[in-house]
XYZ file of C-alpha atoms in Angstrom:
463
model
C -1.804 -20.148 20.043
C -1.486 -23.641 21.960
C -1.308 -26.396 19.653
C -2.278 -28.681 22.622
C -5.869 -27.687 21.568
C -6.134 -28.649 18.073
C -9.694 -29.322 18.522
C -10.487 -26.124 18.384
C -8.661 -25.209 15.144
C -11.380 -26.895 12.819
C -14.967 -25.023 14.667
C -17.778 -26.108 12.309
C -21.307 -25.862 12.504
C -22.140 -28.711 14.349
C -19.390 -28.427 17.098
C -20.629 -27.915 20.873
C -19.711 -24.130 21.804
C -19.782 -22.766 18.099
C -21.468 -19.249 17.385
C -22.247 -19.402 13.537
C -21.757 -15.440 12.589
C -22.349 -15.809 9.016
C -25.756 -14.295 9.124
C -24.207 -10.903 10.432
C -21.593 -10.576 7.448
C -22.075 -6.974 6.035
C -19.863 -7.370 2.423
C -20.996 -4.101 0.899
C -20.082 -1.522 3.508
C -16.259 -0.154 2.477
C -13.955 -0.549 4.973
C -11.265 1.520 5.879
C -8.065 -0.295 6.729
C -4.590 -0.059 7.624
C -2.110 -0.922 4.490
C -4.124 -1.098 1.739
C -6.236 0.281 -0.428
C -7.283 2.735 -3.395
C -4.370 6.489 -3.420
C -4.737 9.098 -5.465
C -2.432 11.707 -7.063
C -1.701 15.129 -5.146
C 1.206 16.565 -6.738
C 1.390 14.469 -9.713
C 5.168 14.667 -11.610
C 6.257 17.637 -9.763
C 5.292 20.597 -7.699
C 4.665 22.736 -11.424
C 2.138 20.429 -12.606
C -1.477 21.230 -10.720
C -3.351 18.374 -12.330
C -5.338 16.267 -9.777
C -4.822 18.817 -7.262
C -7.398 21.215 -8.461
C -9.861 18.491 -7.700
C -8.887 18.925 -4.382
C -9.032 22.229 -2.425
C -6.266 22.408 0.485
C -8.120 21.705 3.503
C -10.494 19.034 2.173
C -10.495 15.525 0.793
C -13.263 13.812 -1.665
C -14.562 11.810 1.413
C -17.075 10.685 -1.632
C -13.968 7.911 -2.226
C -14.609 5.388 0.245
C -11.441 3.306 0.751
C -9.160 5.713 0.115
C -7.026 7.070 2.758
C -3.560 7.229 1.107
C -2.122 10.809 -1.050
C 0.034 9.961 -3.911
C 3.210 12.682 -3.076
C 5.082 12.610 -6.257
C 8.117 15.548 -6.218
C 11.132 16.231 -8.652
C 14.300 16.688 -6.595
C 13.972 20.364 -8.094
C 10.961 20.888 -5.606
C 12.877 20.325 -2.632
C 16.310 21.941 -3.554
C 16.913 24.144 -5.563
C 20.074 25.628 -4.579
C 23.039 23.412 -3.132
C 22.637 22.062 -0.208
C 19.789 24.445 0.767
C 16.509 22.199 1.087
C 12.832 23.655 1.552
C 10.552 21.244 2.934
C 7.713 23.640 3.590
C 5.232 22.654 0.862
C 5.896 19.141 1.960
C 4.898 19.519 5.519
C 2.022 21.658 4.828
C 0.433 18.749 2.813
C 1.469 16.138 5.549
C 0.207 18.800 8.127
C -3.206 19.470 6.254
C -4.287 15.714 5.326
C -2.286 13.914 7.859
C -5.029 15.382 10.506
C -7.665 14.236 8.765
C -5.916 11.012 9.286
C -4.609 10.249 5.587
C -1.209 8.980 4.923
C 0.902 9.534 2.430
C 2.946 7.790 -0.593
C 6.213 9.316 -1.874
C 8.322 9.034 -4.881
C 11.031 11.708 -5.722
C 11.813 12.031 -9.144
C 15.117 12.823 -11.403
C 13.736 13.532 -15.190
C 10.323 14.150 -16.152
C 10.040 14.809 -19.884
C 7.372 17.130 -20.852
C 6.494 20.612 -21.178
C 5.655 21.567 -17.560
C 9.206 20.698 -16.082
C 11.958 20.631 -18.548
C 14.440 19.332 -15.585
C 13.908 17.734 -12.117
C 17.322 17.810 -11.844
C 18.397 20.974 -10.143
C 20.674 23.106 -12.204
C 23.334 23.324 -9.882
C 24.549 19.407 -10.194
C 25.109 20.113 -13.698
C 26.893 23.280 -13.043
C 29.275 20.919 -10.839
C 30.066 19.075 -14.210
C 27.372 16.637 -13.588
C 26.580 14.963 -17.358
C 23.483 15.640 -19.305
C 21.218 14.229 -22.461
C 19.253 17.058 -24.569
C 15.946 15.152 -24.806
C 13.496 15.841 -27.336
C 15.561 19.130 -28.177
C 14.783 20.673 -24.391
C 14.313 18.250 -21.146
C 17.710 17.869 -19.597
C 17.548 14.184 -18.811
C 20.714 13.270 -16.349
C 22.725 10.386 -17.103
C 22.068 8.162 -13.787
C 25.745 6.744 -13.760
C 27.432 9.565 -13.997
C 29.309 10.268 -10.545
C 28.828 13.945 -9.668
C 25.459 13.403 -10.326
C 25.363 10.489 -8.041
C 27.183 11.978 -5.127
C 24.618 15.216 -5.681
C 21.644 12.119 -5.531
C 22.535 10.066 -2.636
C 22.265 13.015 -0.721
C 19.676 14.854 -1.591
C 17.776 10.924 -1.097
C 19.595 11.168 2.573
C 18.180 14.229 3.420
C 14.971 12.582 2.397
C 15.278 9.974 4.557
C 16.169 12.307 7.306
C 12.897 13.987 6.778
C 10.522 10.810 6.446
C 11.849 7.602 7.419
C 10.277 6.227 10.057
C 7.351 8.916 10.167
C 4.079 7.004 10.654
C 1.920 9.100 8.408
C 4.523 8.105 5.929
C 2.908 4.321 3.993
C 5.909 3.939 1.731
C 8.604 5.448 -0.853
C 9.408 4.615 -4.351
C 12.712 4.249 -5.924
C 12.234 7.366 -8.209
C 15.859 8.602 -8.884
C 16.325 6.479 -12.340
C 14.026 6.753 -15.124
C 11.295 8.917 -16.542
C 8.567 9.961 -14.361
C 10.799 8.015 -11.771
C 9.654 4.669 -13.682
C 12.750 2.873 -13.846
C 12.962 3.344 -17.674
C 14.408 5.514 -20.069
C 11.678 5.299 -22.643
C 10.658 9.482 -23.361
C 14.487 10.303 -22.634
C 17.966 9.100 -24.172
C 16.275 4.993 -24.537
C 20.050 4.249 -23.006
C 20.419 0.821 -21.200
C 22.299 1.223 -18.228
C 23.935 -1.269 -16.260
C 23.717 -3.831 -13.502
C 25.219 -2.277 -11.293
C 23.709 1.304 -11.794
C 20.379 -0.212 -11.134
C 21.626 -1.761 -8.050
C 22.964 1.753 -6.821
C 19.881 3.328 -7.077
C 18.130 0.576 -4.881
C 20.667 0.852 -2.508
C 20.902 4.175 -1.605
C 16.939 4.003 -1.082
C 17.430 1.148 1.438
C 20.010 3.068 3.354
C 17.850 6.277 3.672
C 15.025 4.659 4.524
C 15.468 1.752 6.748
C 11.981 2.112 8.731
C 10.118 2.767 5.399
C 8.738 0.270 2.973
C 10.336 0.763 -0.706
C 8.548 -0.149 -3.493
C 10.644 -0.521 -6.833
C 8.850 -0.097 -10.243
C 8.647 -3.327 -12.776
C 10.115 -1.201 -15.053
C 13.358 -0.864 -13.143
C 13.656 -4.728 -12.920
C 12.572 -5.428 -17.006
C 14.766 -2.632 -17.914
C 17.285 -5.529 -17.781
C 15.758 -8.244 -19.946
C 18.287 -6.127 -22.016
C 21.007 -8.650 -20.486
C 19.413 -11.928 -19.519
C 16.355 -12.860 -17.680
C 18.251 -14.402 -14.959
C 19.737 -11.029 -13.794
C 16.643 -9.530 -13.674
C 15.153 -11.990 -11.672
C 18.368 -11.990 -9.125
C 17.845 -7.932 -9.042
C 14.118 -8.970 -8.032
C 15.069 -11.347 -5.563
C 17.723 -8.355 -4.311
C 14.894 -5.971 -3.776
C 12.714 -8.544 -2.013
C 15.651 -9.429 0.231
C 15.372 -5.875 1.359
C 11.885 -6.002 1.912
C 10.806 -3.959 -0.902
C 7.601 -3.816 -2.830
C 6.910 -4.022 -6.194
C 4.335 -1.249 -8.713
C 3.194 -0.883 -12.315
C 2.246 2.426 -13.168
C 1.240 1.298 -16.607
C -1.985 -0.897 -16.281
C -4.345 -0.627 -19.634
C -1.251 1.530 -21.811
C -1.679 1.246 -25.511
C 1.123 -1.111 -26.456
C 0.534 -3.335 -23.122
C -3.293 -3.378 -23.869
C -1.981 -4.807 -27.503
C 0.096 -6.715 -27.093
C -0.398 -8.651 -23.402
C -3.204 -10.634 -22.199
C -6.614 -9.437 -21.326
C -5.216 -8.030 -17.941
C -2.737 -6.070 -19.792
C 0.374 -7.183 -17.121
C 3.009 -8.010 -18.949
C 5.155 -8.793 -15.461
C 3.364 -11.531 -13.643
C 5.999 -14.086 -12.714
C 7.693 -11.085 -11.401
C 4.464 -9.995 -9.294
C 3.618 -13.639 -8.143
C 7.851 -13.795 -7.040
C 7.111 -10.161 -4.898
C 3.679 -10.700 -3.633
C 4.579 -13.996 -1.523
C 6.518 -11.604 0.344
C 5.663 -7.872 -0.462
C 2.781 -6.041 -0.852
C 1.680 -5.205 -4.461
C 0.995 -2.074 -6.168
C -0.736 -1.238 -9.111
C -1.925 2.048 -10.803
C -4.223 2.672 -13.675
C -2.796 5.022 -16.785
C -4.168 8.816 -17.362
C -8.344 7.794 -16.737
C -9.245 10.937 -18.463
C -7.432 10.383 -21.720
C -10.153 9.796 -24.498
C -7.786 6.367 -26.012
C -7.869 5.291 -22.018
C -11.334 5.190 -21.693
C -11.855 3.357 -25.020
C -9.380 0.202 -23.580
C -11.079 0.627 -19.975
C -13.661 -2.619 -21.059
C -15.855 -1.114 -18.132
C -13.027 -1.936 -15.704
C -12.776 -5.723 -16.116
C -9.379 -5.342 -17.380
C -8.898 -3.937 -14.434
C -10.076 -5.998 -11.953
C -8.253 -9.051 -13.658
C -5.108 -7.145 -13.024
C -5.037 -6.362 -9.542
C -7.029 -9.922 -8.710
C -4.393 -11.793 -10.819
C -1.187 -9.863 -9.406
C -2.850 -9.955 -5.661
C -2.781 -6.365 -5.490
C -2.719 -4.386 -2.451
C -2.724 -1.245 -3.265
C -4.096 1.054 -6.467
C -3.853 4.209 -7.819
C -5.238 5.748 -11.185
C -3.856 9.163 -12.640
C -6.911 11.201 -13.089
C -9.959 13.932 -11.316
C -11.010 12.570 -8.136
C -14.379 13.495 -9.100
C -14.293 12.223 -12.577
C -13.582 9.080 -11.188
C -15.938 9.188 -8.729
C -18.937 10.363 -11.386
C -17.847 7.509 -13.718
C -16.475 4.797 -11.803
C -17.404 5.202 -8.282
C -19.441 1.290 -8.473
C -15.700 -0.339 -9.475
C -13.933 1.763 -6.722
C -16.257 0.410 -4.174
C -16.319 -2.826 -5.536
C -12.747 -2.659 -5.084
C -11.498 -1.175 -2.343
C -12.614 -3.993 0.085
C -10.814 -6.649 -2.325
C -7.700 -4.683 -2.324
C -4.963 -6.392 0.162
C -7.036 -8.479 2.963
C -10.399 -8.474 3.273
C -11.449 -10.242 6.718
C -14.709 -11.940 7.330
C -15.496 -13.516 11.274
C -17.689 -16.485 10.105
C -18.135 -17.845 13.583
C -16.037 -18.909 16.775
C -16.004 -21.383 19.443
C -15.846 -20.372 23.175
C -16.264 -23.283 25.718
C -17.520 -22.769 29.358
C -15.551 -20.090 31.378
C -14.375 -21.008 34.943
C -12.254 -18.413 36.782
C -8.966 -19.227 37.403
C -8.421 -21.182 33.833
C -7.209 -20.428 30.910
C -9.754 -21.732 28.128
C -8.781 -21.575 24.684
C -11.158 -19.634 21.947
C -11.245 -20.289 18.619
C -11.650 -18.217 15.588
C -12.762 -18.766 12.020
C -11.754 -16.045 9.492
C -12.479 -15.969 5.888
C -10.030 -13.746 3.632
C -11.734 -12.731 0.674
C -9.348 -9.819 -0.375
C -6.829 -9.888 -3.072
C -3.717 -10.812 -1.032
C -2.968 -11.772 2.112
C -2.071 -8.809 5.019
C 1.887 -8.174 4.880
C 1.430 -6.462 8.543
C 1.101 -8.211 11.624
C -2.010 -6.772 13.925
C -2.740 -7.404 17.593
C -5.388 -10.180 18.748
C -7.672 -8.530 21.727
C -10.031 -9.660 23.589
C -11.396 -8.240 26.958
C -14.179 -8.804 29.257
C -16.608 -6.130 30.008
C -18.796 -6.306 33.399
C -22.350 -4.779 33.807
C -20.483 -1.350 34.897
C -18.518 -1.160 32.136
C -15.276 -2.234 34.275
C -13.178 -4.081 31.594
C -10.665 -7.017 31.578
C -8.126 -7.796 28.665
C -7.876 -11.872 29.249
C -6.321 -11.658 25.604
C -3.355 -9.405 23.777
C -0.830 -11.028 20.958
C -0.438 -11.801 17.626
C -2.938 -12.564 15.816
C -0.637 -14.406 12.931
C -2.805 -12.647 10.497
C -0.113 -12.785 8.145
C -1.222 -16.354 7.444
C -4.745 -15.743 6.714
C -4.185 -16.420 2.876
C -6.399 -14.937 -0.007
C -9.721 -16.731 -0.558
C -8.759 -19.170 2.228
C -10.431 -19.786 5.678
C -8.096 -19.867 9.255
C -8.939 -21.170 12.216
C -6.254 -19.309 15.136
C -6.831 -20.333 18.620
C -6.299 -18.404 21.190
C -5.704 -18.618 25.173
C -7.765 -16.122 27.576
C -6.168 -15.752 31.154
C -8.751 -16.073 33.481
C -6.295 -16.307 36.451
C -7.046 -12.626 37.555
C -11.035 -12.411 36.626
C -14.181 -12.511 39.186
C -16.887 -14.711 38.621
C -19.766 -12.699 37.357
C -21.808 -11.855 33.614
C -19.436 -10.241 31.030
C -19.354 -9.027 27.505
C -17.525 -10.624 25.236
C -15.310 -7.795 23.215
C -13.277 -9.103 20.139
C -10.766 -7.164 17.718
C -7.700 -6.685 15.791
C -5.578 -3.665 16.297
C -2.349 -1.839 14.861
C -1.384 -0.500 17.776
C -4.745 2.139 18.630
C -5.841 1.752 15.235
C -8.333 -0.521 14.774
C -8.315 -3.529 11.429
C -12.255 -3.936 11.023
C -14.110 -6.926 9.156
C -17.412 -7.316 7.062
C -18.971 -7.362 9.986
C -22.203 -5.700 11.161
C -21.558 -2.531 12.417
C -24.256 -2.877 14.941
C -21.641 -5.364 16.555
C -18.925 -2.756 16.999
C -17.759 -0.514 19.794
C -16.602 3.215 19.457
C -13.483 1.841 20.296
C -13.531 -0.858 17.346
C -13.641 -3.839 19.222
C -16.967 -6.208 18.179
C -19.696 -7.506 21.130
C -19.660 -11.274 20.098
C -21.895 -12.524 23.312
C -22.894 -12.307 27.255
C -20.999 -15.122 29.181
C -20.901 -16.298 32.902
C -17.990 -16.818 34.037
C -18.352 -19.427 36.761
């Protein structure tokens, strides 16, 4: 951007130059885009538990979800070794490997204790046969106690090895901090209810942000309330801890019984904590068990919902249920939502003065954001030049400080084209945003776009 040109950074209507593109906004086709948008279960609280995954046949994916491009991958450590030291990743990759070429990505969380009848540990037995320590839970899940230092030697490796596997993998979106808690929720509610410390909560952050330095973390709410036990201030240092890291923040426990109770109408009962992440971090929230009769009595049509994710500047979302339940009962809410979900990018017009070779003119953009949240990713401005044989000239490639376009806000980026290099002669005019070859679309006509995902804004001389 060249600030010499500020001219340019408020386009209007009435300005000399301006193409108004209002008229070809397209806000009801779904858009698929990177970082953001709806997931749904796969293996849902470990490999033994089929639910959600028999709504899916391997090889397939309910392309009748628009907006969703993102498997929820949650495994108990048990999954992935069994036996010391000896780790089997080959369920793993076949997933990756299956829906990863249908271009899906994926969302992990590996899990400690589960508490329920499918999977009575997630531990694996032989890091309590080392003398790790144990809780009896409701007379038969063997919860581990997180502190305990066998276990945690036996833990910080077995995470290691799982950021061996994944870290840095693109298909990979992100990883949860699943090694303390029930279901990997950062709680202990369903187990032994003990408080644990500080410093124990710490410990299982940190050995997340060691494995996984390329990956984005995202730690549950429940992790960071669980210490509201000692004083609010600590929790919100912890917070501040995990955003200094660059982690994320999730709820898995939108519309729950006591929450819906109890809370306001959106049912979050964290939001200074989620207005502290999201100014930084991506958001994350996920619906309870859809299909539970009680759920569907609190679902209020999916308003509750929608104030939820709108009020917390949600990202991403999840719900625990069918694929094709949801899609039968609540397929108008899932579209209405996945565009709103994390940025949502509208080209309302731009300004392009006269182009003499040689120069280097400055184009201006105006963008309307009328997602959720701003983007947390920074994409690549193009622009190019296409002549009548197709011959094509990139006068534009940098950032397109996207990152800035705030929710429900308007920016106005300028840009410089390098005419230096180009022939006089008639060209297209080829605009888009990019992550890397992927490209970040807008509500924008589709009869604007090229294969290759940039948009045809005009036909210019360039003198």
């Amino acid at each position: 951007m060249d600030s010499r040109h500020k001219f340019l950074l408020q386009p209007d209507d009435n300005r000399p130059f301006y193409r108004d593109l209002r008229s070809k906004a397209d806000d009801r086709t779904v858009l698929t885009n990177p970082h953001k948008g709806w997931y749904i279960h796969y293996i849902d609280n470990g490999v033994v538990r089929e639910s959600y995954r028999d709504d899916i046949p391997e090889g397939t994916f309910p392309d009748y979800l628009p907006g969703t491009k993102f498997l929820y991958l949650r495994f108990d450590w048990i999954d992935l070794e069994k036996e010391d030291g000896v780790f089997d990743w080959s369920y793993l990759d076949h997933i990756m490997d299956t829906f990863g070429a249908k271009g899906y990505k994926f969302m992990f969380r590996f899990c400690t204790y589960e508490g329920f009848e499918e999977c009575l540990r997630s531990t694996p037995q032989f890091v309590f046969d080392k003398g790790a320590k144990f809780n009896v839970c409701k007379e038969h899940f063997i919860e581990p106690v997180y502190d305990d230092p066998i276990f945690m030697h036996y833990a910080e490796r077995f995470i290691k090895a799982c950021g061996e596997k994944l870290d840095g993998d693109p298909r990979v979106e992100s990883v949860d901090i699943g090694t303390f808690g029930t279901f990997g929720e950062g709680h202990t509610y369903g187990g032994s209810e003990k408080i644990y410390s500080f410093e124990t909560l710490k410990w299982h952050l940190d050995i997340h942000a060691k494995a996984f330095p390329h990956t984005r973390l995202v730690v549950n709410d429940d992790l960071l309330t669980h210490l509201y036990s000692y004083s609010k201030e600590q929790c919100l240092w912890l917070a501040d801890y995990c955003i200094s890291l660059g982690m994320s923040i999730r709820d898995d426990s939108i519309n729950v019984p006591w929450f819906s109770q109890s809370m306001g109408y959106d049912t979050l009962r964290c939001g200074e904590l989620f207005n502290r992440f999201k100014e930084h971090t991506p958001v994350d929230l996920e619906f309870e068990h859809y299909e539970l009769n009680d759920a569907r009595s609190r679902f209020c049509n999916g308003y509750r919902h929608i104030e939820a994710l709108k009020g917390a500047g949600a990202t991403y979302a999840g719900f625990h249920g069918h694929a094709s339940v949801w899609n039968a009962e609540q397929r108008d809410l899932h579209e209405y939502l996945a565009n709103r979900l994390g940025y949502w990018y509208f080209l309302d017009g731009y300004i392009l003065p006269p182009l003499l070779a040689g120069t280097r003119p400055i184009m201006g953009l105006r963008v309307t954001n009328k997602g959720f949240s701003r983007a947390y990713d920074s994409f690549e401005c193009r622009i190019v030049l296409e002549d009548k044989d197709g011959k094509r000239y990139t006068v534009c490639r940098q950032p397109a400080g996207n990152e800035t376009w705030l929710s429900n806000q308007t920016a106005t980026p300028a840009y410089t084209l390098d005419l230096t290099q180009i022939p006089a002669g008639n060209y297209r005019v080829l605009f888009g945003l990019f992550e890397e070859q992927t490209p970040v679309l807008f509500a924008l006509s589709d009869e604007l776009l090229t294969h290759d995902g940039y948009y045809t804004l005009e036909t210019v001389a360039v003198e």
